[in-house]
Amino acid sequence: MPSSAGPSIDTITEGGRVTQVGEGQDADESAPPVMTFGAPTAGEVLADRYELVEHINNDSAGRLVWRGVDVVLRRPVAVVLRYPGGDSATEMLQAAVAASRVIHPNLVGVYDAIDEDERAYVVREWVDGRSLREMVAEDQLDPARATAIGSSVASALAAVHATDMVHGNVHPGTVMISDDGRVVLADARTDGADSQESDIRAVGGILYFALTGHWPHAEAPLRGATAGHGRAAIPDAVRDASGAIAAPRQVRAGVPAYLDDLTMDLLDTEIAPPSSDVLAAELDRLDVPSEEHFLEETGGPLRFAADSDEEPSPLAAAGGRKVAIGIAGLLAVALVGLLIGISALGGDGDDDPQTNPVAAPTSSAPAGEATPPAAVGPLRVKDVRIIDPDSRVRDELGGANKVIDGDRNEGWGTDTYTAANFGNRKSGMGVWLDLGALHTVKSVQVELSATGASAQLLAGTTNPPSSSSGDKDLVASYKKTPIGQPFEEHDGTRMTFDGFDADKKYRYLLLWITVLPSNDRGYQVDVQEITVQGS
């Protein structure tokens, strides 16, 4: 539907909710109107490439947000336009250029930034889904889901901070959850008003909001808390008579003590926060399925001990006494919670041990008896991404999570090429898997969309950043360790790699595809599902 040509700010909804927010921002009726005379119409093609399909909304800065199509690559895009361009659009364009240099599965991809003087626009990845703000408006999230979202945001920030940049705009409107469950962070800013520390503290705000439905912007001021940035409509944190914010556990029942303490420590400006990579690692360690029982509390709340003999968390060294008490025992508490959960279930220990993030205690075998081997079962994949070392465009990276989502009808697919060897343009492409820890691997099963593909399974010990150079280093390193049997001109749609050395353990695996099968349009393959069995 076309945009109005006047200066009013409207919000177009689809199915009763906003499905795409401009650069992650929430629309805000109190924001000052921006004159948009000469605004585009549906069907217009910008830069001879980006066709505008539907006006979605105007964001809180007055920019026009359109759903479009890249007519060259035939993929959906979001186009964010600002009137006028020139000097007034400098910050937006600089932010887009900076964001385009950081490629990470939890960051919205930025494809193009163009200034035409009378207008400027940024072309970025289209995300079918909704913001965290919209999701929590329906109900607060369970602790496991809140932790998973916080982990994804922290991981995205770690990638941004590794380049010495600052995101500067982390709040529930810029955290987006796609329909396939991917969590992405959008709308980075570059005006120098923020710091990496404020980014990290904002993760505490994200956790607090996900758990309580309230945003602690008054007690822990974060940039953009005013109406001009679309956050004013988010309810403020619950406060006591002195104005101090209530802890999540005081707002709702069922929040684990360790998650409550972590959230409050990140919001406490008197405690130095950890670096984003340390925070991401700690949240990733706590990011487990909601059915894991140590996220549930039975028999009373869990508490931390100041004199714990457990090895301190890396967060403890970064945050002082309160962090040492409130966060350093996270692993110990996770183990205690697991034991409590098992006890509450009447001692039922039949859960798949490979899905547990901490090892269950074992008892010694009777004298003279060998310790039984660990049970073989499905291994949980902690992270997955597409490896594409020979492409500068890198437009085939999306959808990696679909290869481990349990749905064999949908997966990640390559583009269509003119020849089986990737059109003589690439040495291959791969799917990289992180098992989260070292495991003995029994087999790896790969479901493909067609017969005639060739691939091999590789292993490595490094995890370089997702970039062309990082992928080149990864492939070169992993090719030194082929595992399982290679599949040359495999005539089935299921590849099963087995025959692994039982004495070796692996964390990082790479399915490296070298030959594509043919179809009626060219050469292409979808990887529908990857399952790893081991112990």
Short mmCIF file of C-alpha atoms in Angstrom, two decimals:
data_model
loop_
_atom_site.label_atom_id
_atom_site.label_comp_id
_atom_site.label_asym_id
_atom_site.label_seq_id
_atom_site.Cartn_x
_atom_site.Cartn_y
_atom_site.Cartn_z
CA MET A 1 0.00 0.00 0.00
CA PRO A 2 1.47 3.38 -0.88
CA SER A 3 2.76 5.87 1.61
CA SER A 4 0.99 9.14 2.18
CA ALA A 5 2.83 12.05 0.64
CA GLY A 6 2.26 14.30 3.62
CA PRO A 7 4.20 14.61 6.86
CA SER A 8 1.96 12.45 9.06
CA ILE A 9 3.36 9.40 10.80
CA ASP A 10 1.25 6.29 10.47
CA THR A 11 1.65 2.62 11.25
CA ILE A 12 0.48 -0.03 8.80
CA THR A 13 -0.24 -3.42 10.31
CA GLU A 14 -0.52 -6.86 8.78
CA GLY A 15 -2.54 -9.54 10.52
CA GLY A 16 -3.05 -7.24 13.49
CA ARG A 17 0.61 -6.56 14.21
CA VAL A 18 3.55 -4.70 12.73
CA THR A 19 5.61 -7.31 10.88
CA GLN A 20 8.66 -5.19 10.16
CA VAL A 21 9.96 -2.18 12.05
CA GLY A 22 12.27 0.27 10.34
CA GLU A 23 15.84 -0.46 11.33
CA GLY A 24 14.36 -2.13 14.39
CA GLN A 25 12.75 1.03 15.75
CA ASP A 26 9.22 1.23 17.09
CA ALA A 27 6.82 3.73 15.61
CA ASP A 28 6.09 6.60 17.98
CA GLU A 29 3.25 9.03 17.54
CA SER A 30 4.95 11.60 19.78
CA ALA A 31 8.00 11.88 17.51
CA PRO A 32 8.27 15.12 15.50
CA PRO A 33 6.88 14.77 11.97
CA VAL A 34 9.31 14.69 9.07
CA MET A 35 8.32 16.24 5.76
CA THR A 36 8.21 13.53 3.08
CA PHE A 37 6.85 15.32 0.01
CA GLY A 38 7.71 13.34 -3.09
CA ALA A 39 7.59 10.06 -1.19
CA PRO A 40 7.79 6.96 -3.42
CA THR A 41 4.96 4.73 -4.54
CA ALA A 42 4.60 0.99 -4.88
CA GLY A 43 6.30 -0.32 -8.00
CA GLU A 44 9.03 2.34 -8.09
CA VAL A 45 12.54 0.93 -8.59
CA LEU A 46 15.37 2.63 -6.72
CA ALA A 47 18.93 2.63 -8.06
CA ASP A 48 17.69 0.44 -10.97
CA ARG A 49 17.61 -2.48 -8.53
CA TYR A 50 15.30 -2.20 -5.50
CA GLU A 51 11.59 -2.38 -6.31
CA LEU A 52 9.27 -0.99 -3.63
CA VAL A 53 6.38 -3.35 -2.92
CA GLU A 54 4.56 -2.18 0.22
CA HIS A 55 4.84 0.69 2.69
CA ILE A 56 5.03 -0.89 6.14
CA ASN A 57 5.32 2.05 8.52
CA ASN A 58 7.17 5.22 9.44
CA ASP A 59 9.64 4.76 12.28
CA SER A 60 10.12 6.99 15.28
CA ALA A 61 12.64 9.15 13.41
CA GLY A 62 10.13 9.74 10.60
CA ARG A 63 11.89 7.49 8.09
CA LEU A 64 9.72 5.55 5.64
CA VAL A 65 9.99 1.78 5.88
CA TRP A 66 9.12 -0.26 2.79
CA ARG A 67 9.12 -3.93 1.95
CA GLY A 68 10.89 -4.35 -1.36
CA VAL A 69 12.56 -6.80 -3.71
CA ASP A 70 16.12 -6.82 -4.99
CA VAL A 71 15.32 -7.44 -8.66
CA VAL A 72 18.90 -8.57 -9.38
CA LEU A 73 19.22 -11.22 -6.66
CA ARG A 74 15.45 -11.80 -6.36
CA ARG A 75 15.33 -11.61 -2.60
CA PRO A 76 13.10 -9.62 -0.25
CA VAL A 77 14.63 -6.54 1.33
CA ALA A 78 13.65 -3.75 3.68
CA VAL A 79 14.21 -0.23 2.36
CA VAL A 80 14.45 2.61 4.87
CA LEU A 81 14.14 6.08 3.26
CA ARG A 82 14.90 9.47 4.74
CA TYR A 83 13.91 12.84 3.31
CA PRO A 84 15.97 14.84 2.61
CA GLY A 85 19.34 13.15 2.05
CA GLY A 86 22.65 14.98 2.06
CA ASP A 87 24.07 16.19 5.36
CA SER A 88 20.94 15.37 7.33
CA ALA A 89 21.30 11.68 6.43
CA THR A 90 25.00 11.40 7.25
CA GLU A 91 24.54 9.59 10.57
CA MET A 92 22.12 7.07 9.07
CA LEU A 93 24.41 6.28 6.14
CA GLN A 94 27.55 6.07 8.29
CA ALA A 95 25.78 3.69 10.65
CA ALA A 96 24.72 1.53 7.71
CA VAL A 97 28.25 1.40 6.27
CA ALA A 98 29.67 0.44 9.67
CA ALA A 99 27.00 -2.21 10.26
CA SER A 100 27.59 -3.75 6.82
CA ARG A 101 31.14 -4.63 7.85
CA VAL A 102 29.99 -6.90 10.68
CA ILE A 103 28.41 -10.17 9.54
CA HIS A 104 26.85 -12.27 12.28
CA PRO A 105 23.77 -14.50 12.43
CA ASN A 106 22.29 -12.33 15.19
CA LEU A 107 22.71 -9.03 13.33
CA VAL A 108 20.41 -7.77 10.59
CA GLY A 109 22.38 -7.75 7.36
CA VAL A 110 22.89 -4.37 5.66
CA TYR A 111 23.17 -4.58 1.86
CA ASP A 112 23.35 -1.05 0.51
CA ALA A 113 23.33 2.65 1.47
CA ILE A 114 22.59 5.34 -1.13
CA ASP A 115 22.38 9.14 -0.95
CA GLU A 116 20.48 10.93 -3.73
CA ASP A 117 20.53 14.37 -2.06
CA GLU A 118 16.75 14.79 -2.05
CA ARG A 119 16.53 11.47 -0.23
CA ALA A 120 18.77 8.77 1.20
CA TYR A 121 17.97 5.14 1.82
CA VAL A 122 19.41 2.02 3.39
CA VAL A 123 18.68 -1.44 2.02
CA ARG A 124 18.86 -4.26 4.52
CA GLU A 125 17.74 -7.78 5.23
CA TRP A 126 14.00 -8.34 5.44
CA VAL A 127 13.03 -10.11 8.66
CA ASP A 128 9.65 -11.81 8.78
CA GLY A 129 8.75 -11.66 12.45
CA ARG A 130 8.20 -9.19 15.25
CA SER A 131 10.11 -7.20 17.80
CA LEU A 132 10.74 -8.31 21.37
CA ARG A 133 8.49 -5.46 22.43
CA GLU A 134 5.56 -6.95 20.48
CA MET A 135 6.28 -10.45 21.74
CA VAL A 136 6.41 -9.46 25.41
CA ALA A 137 3.26 -7.35 25.01
CA GLU A 138 1.41 -10.68 24.84
CA ASP A 139 3.11 -12.13 27.94
CA GLN A 140 6.43 -12.18 29.76
CA LEU A 141 8.83 -14.85 28.55
CA ASP A 142 9.83 -17.92 30.49
CA PRO A 143 13.38 -17.79 31.92
CA ALA A 144 14.80 -20.16 29.29
CA ARG A 145 13.47 -18.06 26.39
CA ALA A 146 14.62 -14.82 28.02
CA THR A 147 18.09 -16.29 28.49
CA ALA A 148 18.24 -17.46 24.87
CA ILE A 149 17.31 -13.99 23.59
CA GLY A 150 19.81 -12.32 25.93
CA SER A 151 22.48 -14.75 24.74
CA SER A 152 21.79 -13.90 21.09
CA VAL A 153 21.90 -10.14 21.74
CA ALA A 154 25.15 -10.44 23.71
CA SER A 155 26.66 -12.55 20.93
CA ALA A 156 25.72 -9.90 18.36
CA LEU A 157 27.27 -7.17 20.52
CA ALA A 158 30.44 -9.22 20.94
CA ALA A 159 30.80 -9.25 17.14
CA VAL A 160 30.21 -5.49 16.96
CA HIS A 161 32.59 -4.71 19.82
CA ALA A 162 35.30 -6.91 18.28
CA THR A 163 35.56 -4.29 15.52
CA ASP A 164 35.86 -1.48 18.13
CA MET A 165 32.40 -0.21 17.22
CA VAL A 166 29.39 0.48 19.42
CA HIS A 167 25.81 -0.50 18.64
CA GLY A 168 24.25 2.28 20.71
CA ASN A 169 20.60 1.37 20.27
CA VAL A 170 19.78 -1.85 22.12
CA HIS A 171 16.19 -1.96 23.37
CA PRO A 172 13.08 -4.14 22.93
CA GLY A 173 12.21 -2.49 19.61
CA THR A 174 15.58 -3.24 17.98
CA VAL A 175 15.62 -6.88 19.07
CA MET A 176 13.66 -8.81 16.46
CA ILE A 177 12.57 -12.46 16.51
CA SER A 178 11.96 -13.98 13.09
CA ASP A 179 9.19 -16.45 12.42
CA ASP A 180 11.75 -19.27 12.36
CA GLY A 181 13.04 -18.30 15.82
CA ARG A 182 16.19 -16.40 14.83
CA VAL A 183 16.99 -13.45 17.11
CA VAL A 184 18.54 -10.44 15.38
CA LEU A 185 19.65 -7.00 16.50
CA ALA A 186 19.01 -4.04 14.19
CA ASP A 187 19.48 -0.27 13.90
CA ALA A 188 23.04 0.42 15.07
CA ARG A 189 23.97 4.10 15.54
CA THR A 190 27.33 5.86 15.17
CA ASP A 191 26.86 9.30 16.67
CA GLY A 192 29.31 8.67 19.53
CA ALA A 193 26.75 9.18 22.30
CA ASP A 194 27.14 5.63 23.62
CA SER A 195 29.82 3.23 24.75
CA GLN A 196 30.39 -0.50 24.73
CA GLU A 197 29.55 -0.46 28.44
CA SER A 198 26.12 1.02 27.77
CA ASP A 199 25.56 -1.70 25.16
CA ILE A 200 26.35 -4.37 27.75
CA ARG A 201 24.13 -2.80 30.40
CA ALA A 202 21.35 -2.74 27.83
CA VAL A 203 21.51 -6.55 27.76
CA GLY A 204 20.48 -6.39 31.41
CA GLY A 205 17.57 -4.23 30.31
CA ILE A 206 16.63 -6.78 27.65
CA LEU A 207 16.65 -9.59 30.23
CA TYR A 208 14.63 -7.47 32.68
CA PHE A 209 12.07 -6.59 30.02
CA ALA A 210 11.74 -10.17 28.76
CA LEU A 211 11.16 -11.45 32.30
CA THR A 212 8.89 -8.68 33.62
CA GLY A 213 7.43 -6.73 30.69
CA HIS A 214 8.99 -3.52 32.10
CA TRP A 215 11.94 -1.46 30.85
CA PRO A 216 14.33 -0.09 33.52
CA HIS A 217 15.21 3.02 31.50
CA ALA A 218 14.69 5.54 34.29
CA GLU A 219 16.87 3.85 36.93
CA ALA A 220 19.51 2.69 34.43
CA PRO A 221 19.36 5.40 31.74
CA LEU A 222 20.01 4.03 28.29
CA ARG A 223 20.17 6.18 25.19
CA GLY A 224 16.85 6.59 23.46
CA ALA A 225 14.68 6.26 26.56
CA THR A 226 12.80 9.40 25.60
CA ALA A 227 9.74 9.57 23.40
CA GLY A 228 11.83 10.57 20.40
CA HIS A 229 13.22 7.07 20.13
CA GLY A 230 10.08 5.08 20.56
CA ARG A 231 10.58 3.68 24.07
CA ALA A 232 8.31 5.85 26.15
CA ALA A 233 5.33 3.55 25.67
CA ILE A 234 7.18 0.63 27.30
CA PRO A 235 6.13 0.40 30.97
CA ASP A 236 8.74 1.60 33.42
CA ALA A 237 10.20 -0.84 35.94
CA VAL A 238 8.33 -1.47 39.18
CA ARG A 239 9.91 0.62 41.94
CA ASP A 240 9.93 0.79 45.71
CA ALA A 241 9.37 3.94 47.81
CA SER A 242 12.98 5.03 47.31
CA GLY A 243 12.72 4.74 43.54
CA ALA A 244 14.90 1.64 43.26
CA ILE A 245 13.74 -0.90 40.69
CA ALA A 246 12.30 -4.17 41.93
CA ALA A 247 14.24 -7.31 41.02
CA PRO A 248 12.58 -9.64 38.48
CA ARG A 249 11.93 -12.20 41.24
CA GLN A 250 9.94 -9.54 43.10
CA VAL A 251 7.80 -8.88 40.03
CA ARG A 252 6.98 -12.44 39.01
CA ALA A 253 7.42 -15.92 40.38
CA GLY A 254 9.66 -18.58 38.88
CA VAL A 255 12.69 -16.47 37.95
CA PRO A 256 15.85 -18.40 38.96
CA ALA A 257 18.04 -16.61 41.47
CA TYR A 258 21.15 -16.72 39.28
CA LEU A 259 19.31 -15.08 36.36
CA ASP A 260 17.78 -12.50 38.71
CA ASP A 261 21.23 -11.62 40.12
CA LEU A 262 22.85 -11.47 36.70
CA THR A 263 20.16 -9.10 35.41
CA MET A 264 20.39 -6.78 38.40
CA ASP A 265 24.20 -6.77 38.36
CA LEU A 266 24.22 -5.68 34.72
CA LEU A 267 21.87 -2.80 35.58
CA ASP A 268 23.88 -1.71 38.65
CA THR A 269 26.08 1.19 37.54
CA GLU A 270 28.28 0.71 40.62
CA ILE A 271 29.42 -2.68 39.35
CA ALA A 272 31.78 -2.78 36.38
CA PRO A 273 30.19 -5.00 33.72
CA PRO A 274 32.05 -7.83 31.97
CA SER A 275 33.09 -7.51 28.34
CA SER A 276 30.47 -8.49 25.78
CA ASP A 277 32.30 -11.66 24.73
CA VAL A 278 32.51 -12.86 28.35
CA LEU A 279 28.84 -12.07 28.90
CA ALA A 280 27.91 -13.85 25.67
CA ALA A 281 29.86 -16.95 26.75
CA GLU A 282 28.17 -17.01 30.16
CA LEU A 283 24.66 -16.55 28.76
CA ASP A 284 25.37 -19.19 26.12
CA ARG A 285 26.33 -21.55 28.93
CA LEU A 286 22.94 -20.90 30.53
CA ASP A 287 21.00 -21.06 27.25
CA VAL A 288 19.29 -24.44 27.54
CA PRO A 289 15.88 -25.82 26.48
CA SER A 290 12.98 -24.77 28.68
CA GLU A 291 12.30 -28.40 29.61
CA GLU A 292 15.63 -28.58 31.47
CA HIS A 293 14.56 -28.69 35.09
CA PHE A 294 17.30 -26.60 36.64
CA LEU A 295 15.53 -23.53 35.27
CA GLU A 296 12.57 -24.42 37.45
CA GLU A 297 12.66 -23.96 41.19
CA THR A 298 11.27 -26.53 43.56
CA GLY A 299 11.66 -26.63 47.30
CA GLY A 300 12.31 -22.91 47.66
CA PRO A 301 14.50 -20.34 45.88
CA LEU A 302 18.14 -21.07 45.11
CA ARG A 303 20.74 -18.84 46.75
CA PHE A 304 24.42 -18.19 46.19
CA ALA A 305 27.08 -18.66 48.86
CA ALA A 306 29.80 -16.04 49.22
CA ASP A 307 32.37 -18.63 50.25
CA SER A 308 31.65 -21.07 47.38
CA ASP A 309 34.55 -23.36 46.61
CA GLU A 310 33.51 -23.61 42.98
CA GLU A 311 35.73 -22.23 40.24
CA PRO A 312 34.66 -18.60 39.72
CA SER A 313 32.87 -17.55 36.57
CA PRO A 314 34.82 -15.28 34.21
CA LEU A 315 32.20 -12.65 35.04
CA ALA A 316 33.49 -12.49 38.62
CA ALA A 317 36.82 -10.99 37.67
CA ALA A 318 35.06 -8.24 35.75
CA GLY A 319 32.55 -7.06 38.29
CA GLY A 320 33.66 -6.82 41.90
CA ARG A 321 32.28 -8.33 45.10
CA LYS A 322 28.61 -8.44 44.19
CA VAL A 323 29.33 -10.08 40.87
CA ALA A 324 31.65 -12.55 42.56
CA ILE A 325 28.84 -13.51 44.93
CA GLY A 326 25.92 -13.18 42.55
CA ILE A 327 27.38 -14.49 39.31
CA ALA A 328 30.55 -16.46 40.02
CA GLY A 329 28.55 -19.47 41.20
CA LEU A 330 26.38 -19.77 38.08
CA LEU A 331 27.69 -23.18 37.15
CA ALA A 332 27.41 -24.48 40.70
CA VAL A 333 23.81 -23.27 40.91
CA ALA A 334 23.01 -24.85 37.54
CA LEU A 335 24.24 -28.19 38.88
CA VAL A 336 22.31 -27.80 42.14
CA GLY A 337 19.16 -26.91 40.20
CA LEU A 338 19.59 -29.97 38.01
CA LEU A 339 19.80 -32.20 41.09
CA ILE A 340 16.71 -30.54 42.59
CA GLY A 341 14.80 -31.04 39.33
CA ILE A 342 15.73 -34.72 39.19
CA SER A 343 14.73 -35.14 42.85
CA ALA A 344 11.38 -33.47 42.25
CA LEU A 345 10.68 -35.93 39.45
CA GLY A 346 11.16 -38.86 41.79
CA GLY A 347 14.70 -39.62 40.71
CA ASP A 348 13.82 -40.12 37.04
CA GLY A 349 17.16 -39.95 35.25
CA ASP A 350 16.01 -41.01 31.79
CA ASP A 351 16.43 -37.59 30.17
CA ASP A 352 18.86 -37.54 27.24
CA PRO A 353 22.18 -36.65 28.91
CA GLN A 354 23.49 -35.01 25.78
CA THR A 355 20.99 -32.16 26.07
CA ASN A 356 22.13 -31.24 29.58
CA PRO A 357 24.57 -28.31 29.71
CA VAL A 358 26.24 -29.64 32.86
CA ALA A 359 27.35 -33.16 33.61
CA ALA A 360 25.21 -35.17 35.99
CA PRO A 361 27.09 -36.64 38.95
CA THR A 362 28.27 -40.19 38.48
CA SER A 363 28.86 -42.90 41.02
CA SER A 364 31.84 -45.20 41.00
CA ALA A 365 31.31 -48.67 39.57
CA PRO A 366 31.55 -51.56 42.02
CA ALA A 367 35.04 -52.91 42.56
CA GLY A 368 36.14 -55.12 39.70
CA GLU A 369 33.58 -53.72 37.24
CA ALA A 370 34.39 -51.38 34.37
CA THR A 371 32.71 -47.98 34.23
CA PRO A 372 29.85 -48.25 31.72
CA PRO A 373 30.34 -46.20 28.52
CA ALA A 374 28.36 -43.00 28.08
CA ALA A 375 25.04 -43.49 26.32
CA VAL A 376 24.93 -42.61 22.63
CA GLY A 377 22.17 -40.23 21.56
CA PRO A 378 21.44 -37.01 19.65
CA LEU A 379 23.91 -34.23 20.45
CA ARG A 380 22.56 -30.71 20.85
CA VAL A 381 24.05 -28.27 18.32
CA LYS A 382 24.77 -24.98 20.08
CA ASP A 383 25.45 -22.88 16.98
CA VAL A 384 25.31 -23.23 13.21
CA ARG A 385 26.35 -20.99 10.34
CA ILE A 386 27.04 -21.08 6.63
CA ILE A 387 30.66 -21.05 5.43
CA ASP A 388 31.21 -19.23 2.11
CA PRO A 389 34.90 -18.32 1.66
CA ASP A 390 34.87 -17.48 -2.06
CA SER A 391 32.05 -14.93 -2.28
CA ARG A 392 32.29 -11.19 -1.76
CA VAL A 393 28.50 -10.77 -1.86
CA ARG A 394 27.87 -13.45 0.83
CA ASP A 395 24.12 -13.47 0.19
CA GLU A 396 23.62 -17.18 0.89
CA LEU A 397 24.21 -17.10 4.66
CA GLY A 398 20.61 -16.89 5.91
CA GLY A 399 18.54 -19.78 7.19
CA ALA A 400 21.33 -21.84 8.76
CA ASN A 401 19.21 -22.59 11.85
CA LYS A 402 16.74 -24.48 9.67
CA VAL A 403 19.18 -27.39 9.30
CA ILE A 404 18.91 -28.21 13.03
CA ASP A 405 15.28 -27.31 13.76
CA GLY A 406 13.91 -30.86 13.45
CA ASP A 407 11.83 -30.02 10.35
CA ARG A 408 12.99 -32.11 7.40
CA ASN A 409 10.69 -30.24 5.01
CA GLU A 410 12.56 -26.95 5.26
CA GLY A 411 16.27 -26.17 5.30
CA TRP A 412 19.06 -23.95 4.05
CA GLY A 413 19.76 -23.87 0.33
CA THR A 414 22.45 -22.63 -2.03
CA ASP A 415 21.75 -20.31 -4.93
CA THR A 416 21.28 -21.89 -8.36
CA TYR A 417 24.50 -22.11 -10.39
CA THR A 418 25.29 -22.78 -14.05
CA ALA A 419 27.58 -25.73 -13.32
CA ALA A 420 27.87 -28.42 -10.65
CA ASN A 421 31.11 -26.94 -9.27
CA PHE A 422 29.29 -23.79 -8.12
CA GLY A 423 29.51 -22.32 -11.61
CA ASN A 424 33.31 -22.48 -11.42
CA ARG A 425 33.05 -19.57 -8.95
CA LYS A 426 33.62 -21.35 -5.64
CA SER A 427 35.63 -24.24 -4.29
CA GLY A 428 32.57 -25.18 -2.24
CA MET A 429 30.26 -24.11 0.56
CA GLY A 430 29.70 -25.57 4.00
CA VAL A 431 27.52 -25.84 7.07
CA TRP A 432 29.50 -25.33 10.29
CA LEU A 433 28.28 -26.86 13.56
CA ASP A 434 29.32 -26.08 17.13
CA LEU A 435 28.47 -28.87 19.57
CA GLY A 436 29.17 -26.59 22.54
CA ALA A 437 31.82 -28.89 24.04
CA LEU A 438 34.03 -31.81 23.10
CA HIS A 439 32.05 -34.97 22.30
CA THR A 440 32.67 -38.44 20.97
CA VAL A 441 30.86 -38.51 17.62
CA LYS A 442 29.23 -41.74 16.47
CA SER A 443 27.59 -40.57 13.24
CA VAL A 444 26.43 -37.48 11.35
CA GLN A 445 23.31 -37.77 9.19
CA VAL A 446 22.58 -35.19 6.49
CA GLU A 447 19.23 -34.90 4.69
CA LEU A 448 19.47 -33.27 1.24
CA SER A 449 16.85 -32.07 -1.22
CA ALA A 450 18.19 -33.98 -4.23
CA THR A 451 20.50 -36.76 -5.32
CA GLY A 452 23.86 -36.25 -6.98
CA ALA A 453 25.68 -34.09 -4.42
CA SER A 454 29.25 -34.58 -3.23
CA ALA A 455 30.42 -33.61 0.23
CA GLN A 456 32.81 -34.47 3.02
CA LEU A 457 32.83 -33.97 6.77
CA LEU A 458 35.68 -32.00 8.32
CA ALA A 459 36.59 -31.14 11.91
CA GLY A 460 38.57 -28.33 13.50
CA THR A 461 39.51 -26.59 16.71
CA THR A 462 39.12 -22.93 15.68
CA ASN A 463 36.12 -20.62 15.38
CA PRO A 464 37.20 -17.58 13.34
CA PRO A 465 34.78 -14.68 12.72
CA SER A 466 32.14 -15.01 10.01
CA SER A 467 33.74 -13.17 7.07
CA SER A 468 35.31 -14.11 3.76
CA SER A 469 38.79 -14.14 5.27
CA GLY A 470 37.58 -15.91 8.42
CA ASP A 471 35.85 -18.58 6.32
CA LYS A 472 39.00 -19.06 4.22
CA ASP A 473 41.06 -19.63 7.37
CA LEU A 474 38.43 -22.00 8.74
CA VAL A 475 38.25 -24.17 5.61
CA ALA A 476 42.04 -24.29 5.22
CA SER A 477 42.41 -25.40 8.84
CA TYR A 478 39.53 -27.90 8.83
CA LYS A 479 40.64 -29.58 5.59
CA LYS A 480 43.57 -30.95 7.56
CA THR A 481 41.14 -33.11 9.56
CA PRO A 482 38.67 -34.97 7.34
CA ILE A 483 36.54 -37.38 9.38
CA GLY A 484 34.08 -40.06 8.42
CA GLN A 485 33.94 -41.23 4.82
CA PRO A 486 33.57 -38.70 1.94
CA PHE A 487 30.58 -38.91 -0.38
CA GLU A 488 31.61 -38.52 -3.99
CA GLU A 489 28.68 -38.32 -6.43
CA HIS A 490 26.32 -39.60 -3.77
CA ASP A 491 23.17 -41.00 -5.38
CA GLY A 492 20.85 -40.61 -2.39
CA THR A 493 19.29 -37.72 -0.48
CA ARG A 494 20.59 -38.98 2.89
CA MET A 495 24.30 -38.97 3.71
CA THR A 496 25.42 -40.78 6.86
CA PHE A 497 28.99 -40.16 7.96
CA ASP A 498 30.27 -42.81 10.37
CA GLY A 499 33.41 -44.77 11.15
CA PHE A 500 34.73 -42.14 13.58
CA ASP A 501 37.71 -42.78 15.85
CA ALA A 502 36.18 -43.64 19.24
CA ASP A 503 39.23 -42.23 21.03
CA LYS A 504 38.87 -38.74 19.57
CA LYS A 505 36.46 -35.98 20.54
CA TYR A 506 35.16 -33.10 18.46
CA ARG A 507 33.42 -29.78 19.07
CA TYR A 508 33.43 -28.07 15.64
CA LEU A 509 32.27 -29.91 12.50
CA LEU A 510 31.99 -28.73 8.89
CA LEU A 511 29.84 -30.32 6.18
CA TRP A 512 31.79 -29.22 3.10
CA ILE A 513 29.80 -29.42 -0.17
CA THR A 514 31.88 -29.55 -3.36
CA VAL A 515 29.46 -30.71 -6.10
CA LEU A 516 25.85 -29.60 -6.58
CA PRO A 517 23.09 -31.78 -8.02
CA SER A 518 21.22 -30.65 -11.13
CA ASN A 519 17.60 -29.59 -11.46
CA ASP A 520 15.46 -28.03 -14.19
CA ARG A 521 16.94 -24.59 -13.51
CA GLY A 522 20.62 -25.39 -13.03
CA TYR A 523 22.62 -26.77 -10.09
CA GLN A 524 21.46 -26.30 -6.51
CA VAL A 525 20.94 -28.17 -3.23
CA ASP A 526 19.07 -27.68 0.03
CA VAL A 527 20.41 -29.10 3.29
CA GLN A 528 17.17 -30.05 5.02
CA GLU A 529 18.45 -31.38 8.34
CA ILE A 530 21.68 -32.41 10.08
CA THR A 531 21.62 -34.78 13.06
CA VAL A 532 24.70 -35.62 15.14
CA GLN A 533 24.77 -38.78 17.26
CA GLY A 534 27.36 -39.28 19.96
CA SER A 535 28.12 -39.06 23.65
#
